[in-house]
Amino acid sequence: MRKIISLAPGRTCLFGDHQDYLGLPVIACAISRNIKLTAIENGLRIFNINKPDINQKRVINFDEEVHSIEKGDHLLYALKVLKRYGCTPNKGYDIEIKGSLPINAGTSSSSAVVVSWVNFLIEAFGINIDVSPEVISQIAYESEVLEQGAPGGKMDQYSIGLGNIVYIETGDDFSYQVINTPLCGVIIGESGIPKETVGLLGELREKSWSAILSVKKDIKDFDIKHAKKEDLKKYLNYVPDDLQSYLYAAIINHDITQKAFLEFTKKQPDFKKIGHLMNEHHKILKDVLKITVPRIDNMIDGALNAGAFGAKIVGSGGGGSIVVLAPKGKEQKVIEGIKNAGAKDAYQVTVDPGARIQTEQAKIKL
């Protein structure tokens, strides 16, 4: 009996939160906490799926025709999308999905599940195009976002599928660049407060695009990707008062991300400067987009007071987690500072190489 292990890391966003749905670049980092999908052939024509972390079991009979799929059922949506790529299950598996990633905490546990599932299905049954990390990421994105009309961008699936630190141009002219700069002192702090994903993302996306379209009404060739910080005051003249903060956040955060990318690509990056840029980015997320909560704010202060270079909220907001960059030798002090500020947990992570497959023969019990 064939055994397939599909590993997919979580991710944290270093720069570019609330930018990818505007087609603007992000800098994300795959982290060394992951989702592990273990699948063993069962001789049947069903997937027996066990998710022990959330005490959930289900059976998928892949021979049954599915007429409608409930929104959020990422596993069935992925099967639907993969059929278009010629992936047709013909053998059943007993599957366990578990991991070391916190759930609903801004480290993309749901996207990691989707990537691990897509990667498993491709490994088990194949597709009609050449397989690459980019292809796996794109199929996961189609399954989780496009097929379901969800508000997110490409950051989660691509940063998990590609691994490492990656600069992603998320717009129509999609491209990415893996950043091989060694990055130490990365710390994740969990608030223990569930983040708000769909509602908050949808609202901010809608208002940000409304602000952009307000400018385009008067400046036909306006492109948010090329908008400069120094022209911001001019652009704000065309935006209603209640939408100005969203245009301001989009342009300033884009400028911060570009500066961070330039620093990351230097032969010897200044991590103190990168930390300072993280702090600037967080200030926009907190004071302009207002996506933080008091516990997150306290955790940020706890990290900085303990000597961190920089710290910021991660993901959609309303809770979730923070990412922190600490100087070498101060990691434990910073972790204690975050915990003492009310965090549910805090821990150091390393940069992960991305989604991957392990295969072996399953041991047969006699």
Short mmCIF file of C-alpha atoms in Angstrom, two decimals, residues 70-327:
data_model
loop_
_atom_site.label_atom_id
_atom_site.label_comp_id
_atom_site.label_asym_id
_atom_site.label_seq_id
_atom_site.Cartn_x
_atom_site.Cartn_y
_atom_site.Cartn_z
CA GLU A 70 -20.85 24.66 0.30
CA LYS A 71 -18.66 27.76 0.36
CA GLY A 72 -15.60 27.08 2.49
CA ASP A 73 -15.41 23.37 1.60
CA HIS A 74 -11.89 23.74 0.24
CA LEU A 75 -11.34 20.00 -0.22
CA LEU A 76 -14.28 19.56 -2.60
CA TYR A 77 -13.49 22.78 -4.45
CA ALA A 78 -9.93 21.58 -5.00
CA LEU A 79 -11.21 18.28 -6.41
CA LYS A 80 -13.47 20.26 -8.76
CA VAL A 81 -10.64 22.51 -9.96
CA LEU A 82 -8.19 19.63 -10.33
CA LYS A 83 -10.62 17.77 -12.62
CA ARG A 84 -10.06 20.57 -15.13
CA TYR A 85 -6.36 19.71 -14.99
CA GLY A 86 -7.04 16.03 -15.71
CA CYS A 87 -6.69 14.86 -12.11
CA THR A 88 -9.14 11.97 -11.65
CA PRO A 89 -8.99 9.96 -8.41
CA ASN A 90 -9.15 6.20 -8.98
CA LYS A 91 -7.94 4.86 -5.63
CA GLY A 92 -9.09 5.53 -2.10
CA TYR A 93 -6.92 6.68 0.78
CA ASP A 94 -7.17 6.90 4.55
CA ILE A 95 -6.02 10.45 5.25
CA GLU A 96 -4.96 12.24 8.41
CA ILE A 97 -4.53 16.02 8.36
CA LYS A 98 -2.90 17.60 11.39
CA GLY A 99 -0.29 20.18 12.14
CA SER A 100 1.67 22.50 14.38
CA LEU A 101 0.08 25.65 12.96
CA PRO A 102 -2.33 27.63 15.14
CA ILE A 103 -5.85 27.80 13.70
CA ASN A 104 -7.43 31.13 12.77
CA ALA A 105 -4.34 33.01 13.90
CA GLY A 106 -3.08 34.67 10.72
CA THR A 107 -0.48 32.04 9.77
CA SER A 108 -2.60 30.64 6.91
CA SER A 109 -3.46 27.24 8.35
CA SER A 110 -6.41 26.91 5.95
CA SER A 111 -4.27 27.69 2.90
CA ALA A 112 -1.64 25.23 4.13
CA VAL A 113 -4.35 22.54 4.27
CA VAL A 114 -5.39 23.39 0.70
CA VAL A 115 -1.81 23.31 -0.61
CA SER A 116 -1.10 20.00 1.15
CA TRP A 117 -4.35 18.53 -0.26
CA VAL A 118 -3.67 19.74 -3.81
CA ASN A 119 -0.08 18.47 -3.67
CA PHE A 120 -1.26 15.06 -2.40
CA LEU A 121 -3.90 14.71 -5.14
CA ILE A 122 -1.39 15.63 -7.84
CA GLU A 123 1.17 13.19 -6.46
CA ALA A 124 -1.42 10.40 -6.21
CA PHE A 125 -3.28 10.88 -9.49
CA GLY A 126 -1.30 13.29 -11.69
CA ILE A 127 -2.34 16.26 -13.84
CA ASN A 128 -2.07 17.04 -17.55
CA ILE A 129 0.57 19.78 -17.24
CA ASP A 130 4.10 19.83 -15.82
CA VAL A 131 4.11 20.04 -12.04
CA SER A 132 6.03 22.82 -10.29
CA PRO A 133 5.72 24.75 -7.03
CA GLU A 134 4.11 27.58 -9.03
CA VAL A 135 1.50 25.25 -10.55
CA ILE A 136 0.62 23.78 -7.15
CA SER A 137 0.30 27.31 -5.72
CA GLN A 138 -1.90 28.48 -8.60
CA ILE A 139 -4.27 25.50 -8.35
CA ALA A 140 -4.55 26.06 -4.58
CA TYR A 141 -5.32 29.75 -5.24
CA GLU A 142 -7.99 28.86 -7.80
CA SER A 143 -9.54 26.36 -5.38
CA GLU A 144 -9.57 28.57 -2.29
CA VAL A 145 -10.17 32.00 -3.78
CA LEU A 146 -11.27 32.21 -7.43
CA GLU A 147 -13.65 29.25 -7.48
CA GLN A 148 -15.38 30.45 -4.32
CA GLY A 149 -15.41 34.18 -5.06
CA ALA A 150 -13.42 34.79 -1.88
CA PRO A 151 -11.83 38.21 -1.20
CA GLY A 152 -8.19 37.15 -0.71
CA GLY A 153 -5.19 37.47 -3.03
CA LYS A 154 -2.39 35.11 -4.06
CA MET A 155 0.00 35.68 -1.17
CA ASP A 156 -0.98 32.75 1.04
CA GLN A 157 -0.96 29.96 -1.53
CA TYR A 158 2.17 31.14 -3.34
CA SER A 159 4.26 31.84 -0.25
CA ILE A 160 3.39 28.35 1.06
CA GLY A 161 3.91 26.58 -2.26
CA LEU A 162 7.14 28.38 -3.18
CA GLY A 163 8.58 28.52 0.33
CA ASN A 164 11.46 30.66 1.60
CA ILE A 165 11.08 34.46 1.68
CA VAL A 166 9.34 35.55 -1.49
CA TYR A 167 8.56 38.90 -3.09
CA ILE A 168 5.32 38.48 -5.01
CA GLU A 169 3.94 40.88 -7.64
CA THR A 170 0.31 39.88 -7.20
CA GLY A 171 -1.37 41.83 -10.01
CA ASP A 172 -2.19 40.98 -13.62
CA ASP A 173 1.52 41.01 -14.45
CA PHE A 174 2.08 38.31 -11.84
CA SER A 175 5.67 37.43 -11.00
CA TYR A 176 7.71 36.43 -7.99
CA GLN A 177 11.27 36.48 -6.76
CA VAL A 178 12.58 34.15 -4.09
CA ILE A 179 14.77 36.03 -1.63
CA ASN A 180 17.58 33.81 -0.37
CA THR A 181 18.74 36.23 2.31
CA PRO A 182 19.22 34.31 5.58
CA LEU A 183 16.73 35.63 8.12
CA CYS A 184 17.16 34.87 11.79
CA GLY A 185 15.27 36.04 14.85
CA VAL A 186 11.78 35.64 13.41
CA ILE A 187 9.21 35.22 16.19
CA ILE A 188 5.48 34.55 15.96
CA GLY A 189 3.20 35.76 18.74
CA GLU A 190 -0.33 34.34 18.98
CA SER A 191 -2.97 36.60 20.52
CA GLY A 192 -5.48 33.80 21.10
CA ILE A 193 -8.16 36.07 19.61
CA PRO A 194 -9.60 34.63 16.37
CA LYS A 195 -8.89 36.86 13.39
CA GLU A 196 -11.65 38.17 11.18
CA THR A 197 -11.07 37.01 7.63
CA VAL A 198 -13.87 37.16 5.10
CA GLY A 199 -15.90 40.06 6.56
CA LEU A 200 -13.00 42.38 7.33
CA LEU A 201 -11.10 41.52 4.15
CA GLY A 202 -14.19 42.06 2.02
CA GLU A 203 -14.96 45.42 3.61
CA LEU A 204 -11.41 46.77 3.29
CA ARG A 205 -11.06 45.46 -0.25
CA GLU A 206 -14.32 47.13 -1.32
CA LYS A 207 -13.46 50.50 0.24
CA SER A 208 -9.88 50.47 -1.08
CA TRP A 209 -11.06 49.80 -4.62
CA SER A 210 -13.77 52.48 -4.29
CA ALA A 211 -11.05 54.98 -3.35
CA ILE A 212 -8.90 53.92 -6.32
CA LEU A 213 -11.83 54.17 -8.74
CA SER A 214 -12.64 57.65 -7.41
CA VAL A 215 -9.22 58.81 -8.59
CA LYS A 216 -9.58 57.01 -11.94
CA LYS A 217 -12.78 58.93 -12.70
CA ASP A 218 -10.73 62.12 -13.00
CA ILE A 219 -7.28 60.72 -13.82
CA LYS A 220 -8.01 58.09 -16.48
CA ASP A 221 -4.50 56.62 -16.56
CA PHE A 222 -4.18 56.38 -12.75
CA ASP A 223 -2.59 53.09 -11.72
CA ILE A 224 -2.21 52.26 -8.03
CA LYS A 225 0.93 50.24 -8.84
CA HIS A 226 2.70 53.36 -10.08
CA ALA A 227 1.25 55.87 -7.62
CA LYS A 228 4.02 57.73 -5.78
CA LYS A 229 4.02 58.80 -2.16
CA GLU A 230 4.91 62.37 -3.15
CA ASP A 231 1.74 62.63 -5.31
CA LEU A 232 -0.57 61.41 -2.54
CA LYS A 233 -1.93 64.85 -1.62
CA LYS A 234 -2.96 65.43 -5.24
CA TYR A 235 -4.75 62.07 -5.48
CA LEU A 236 -6.63 62.60 -2.22
CA ASN A 237 -8.38 65.61 -3.75
CA TYR A 238 -10.39 63.22 -5.92
CA VAL A 239 -11.44 60.88 -3.11
CA PRO A 240 -14.45 61.32 -0.77
CA ASP A 241 -13.45 62.04 2.83
CA ASP A 242 -14.67 58.67 4.13
CA LEU A 243 -12.46 56.78 1.66
CA GLN A 244 -9.26 58.84 1.85
CA SER A 245 -7.65 56.71 4.56
CA TYR A 246 -7.88 53.60 2.32
CA LEU A 247 -6.03 55.25 -0.57
CA TYR A 248 -3.48 56.67 1.87
CA ALA A 249 -2.86 53.19 3.35
CA ALA A 250 -2.54 51.56 -0.08
CA ILE A 251 0.04 54.03 -1.37
CA ILE A 252 2.10 54.33 1.84
CA ASN A 253 2.19 50.58 2.48
CA HIS A 254 3.22 50.00 -1.14
CA ASP A 255 6.08 52.47 -0.65
CA ILE A 256 7.16 50.67 2.56
CA THR A 257 7.13 47.27 0.84
CA GLN A 258 9.31 48.59 -2.02
CA LYS A 259 11.85 49.99 0.47
CA ALA A 260 11.91 46.66 2.34
CA PHE A 261 12.46 44.73 -0.90
CA LEU A 262 15.43 46.94 -1.80
CA GLU A 263 16.93 46.30 1.63
CA PHE A 264 16.35 42.53 1.46
CA THR A 265 18.15 42.30 -1.91
CA LYS A 266 21.32 44.00 -0.68
CA LYS A 267 24.40 41.81 -0.10
CA GLN A 268 24.29 42.75 3.57
CA PRO A 269 20.76 43.84 4.53
CA ASP A 270 20.33 46.10 7.52
CA PHE A 271 17.88 44.12 9.65
CA LYS A 272 17.49 47.04 12.04
CA LYS A 273 16.21 49.08 9.08
CA ILE A 274 13.91 46.22 8.00
CA GLY A 275 12.54 46.16 11.55
CA HIS A 276 11.94 49.92 11.42
CA LEU A 277 9.99 49.46 8.17
CA MET A 278 7.91 46.73 9.85
CA ASN A 279 7.04 49.24 12.57
CA GLU A 280 6.00 51.83 9.96
CA HIS A 281 3.84 49.23 8.22
CA HIS A 282 2.18 48.26 11.50
CA LYS A 283 1.43 51.91 12.28
CA ILE A 284 -0.61 52.15 9.05
CA LEU A 285 -2.43 48.89 9.79
CA LYS A 286 -3.20 50.04 13.33
CA ASP A 287 -3.90 53.76 13.01
CA VAL A 288 -5.23 54.05 9.45
CA LEU A 289 -6.88 50.73 8.59
CA LYS A 290 -7.63 50.09 12.28
CA ILE A 291 -7.34 46.29 12.11
CA THR A 292 -5.69 45.72 15.50
CA VAL A 293 -7.15 44.99 18.92
CA PRO A 294 -5.75 46.02 22.35
CA ARG A 295 -4.07 42.66 23.04
CA ILE A 296 -2.24 42.80 19.71
CA ASP A 297 -1.14 46.36 20.48
CA ASN A 298 0.15 45.26 23.90
CA MET A 299 2.06 42.35 22.35
CA ILE A 300 3.70 44.69 19.84
CA ASP A 301 4.73 47.04 22.68
CA GLY A 302 6.01 44.06 24.70
CA ALA A 303 8.21 42.92 21.82
CA LEU A 304 9.63 46.37 21.11
CA ASN A 305 10.23 47.15 24.78
CA ALA A 306 12.18 43.87 25.03
CA GLY A 307 14.52 45.01 22.25
CA ALA A 308 12.95 43.74 19.00
CA PHE A 309 13.97 45.48 15.78
CA GLY A 310 10.38 45.53 14.59
CA ALA A 311 6.93 43.99 14.99
CA LYS A 312 3.62 44.04 13.15
CA ILE A 313 0.20 42.44 13.02
CA VAL A 314 -0.21 39.71 10.40
CA GLY A 315 -3.11 38.97 8.10
CA SER A 316 -6.66 40.27 7.89
CA GLY A 317 -6.73 41.64 11.45
CA GLY A 318 -9.18 41.78 14.32
CA GLY A 319 -6.96 39.37 16.23
CA GLY A 320 -4.65 36.62 15.01
CA SER A 321 -0.89 36.90 15.36
CA ILE A 322 2.10 39.20 15.11
CA VAL A 323 5.47 38.71 13.47
CA VAL A 324 8.57 40.05 15.17
CA LEU A 325 12.19 40.49 14.11
CA ALA A 326 14.57 40.18 17.06
CA PRO A 327 18.33 40.79 17.28
#
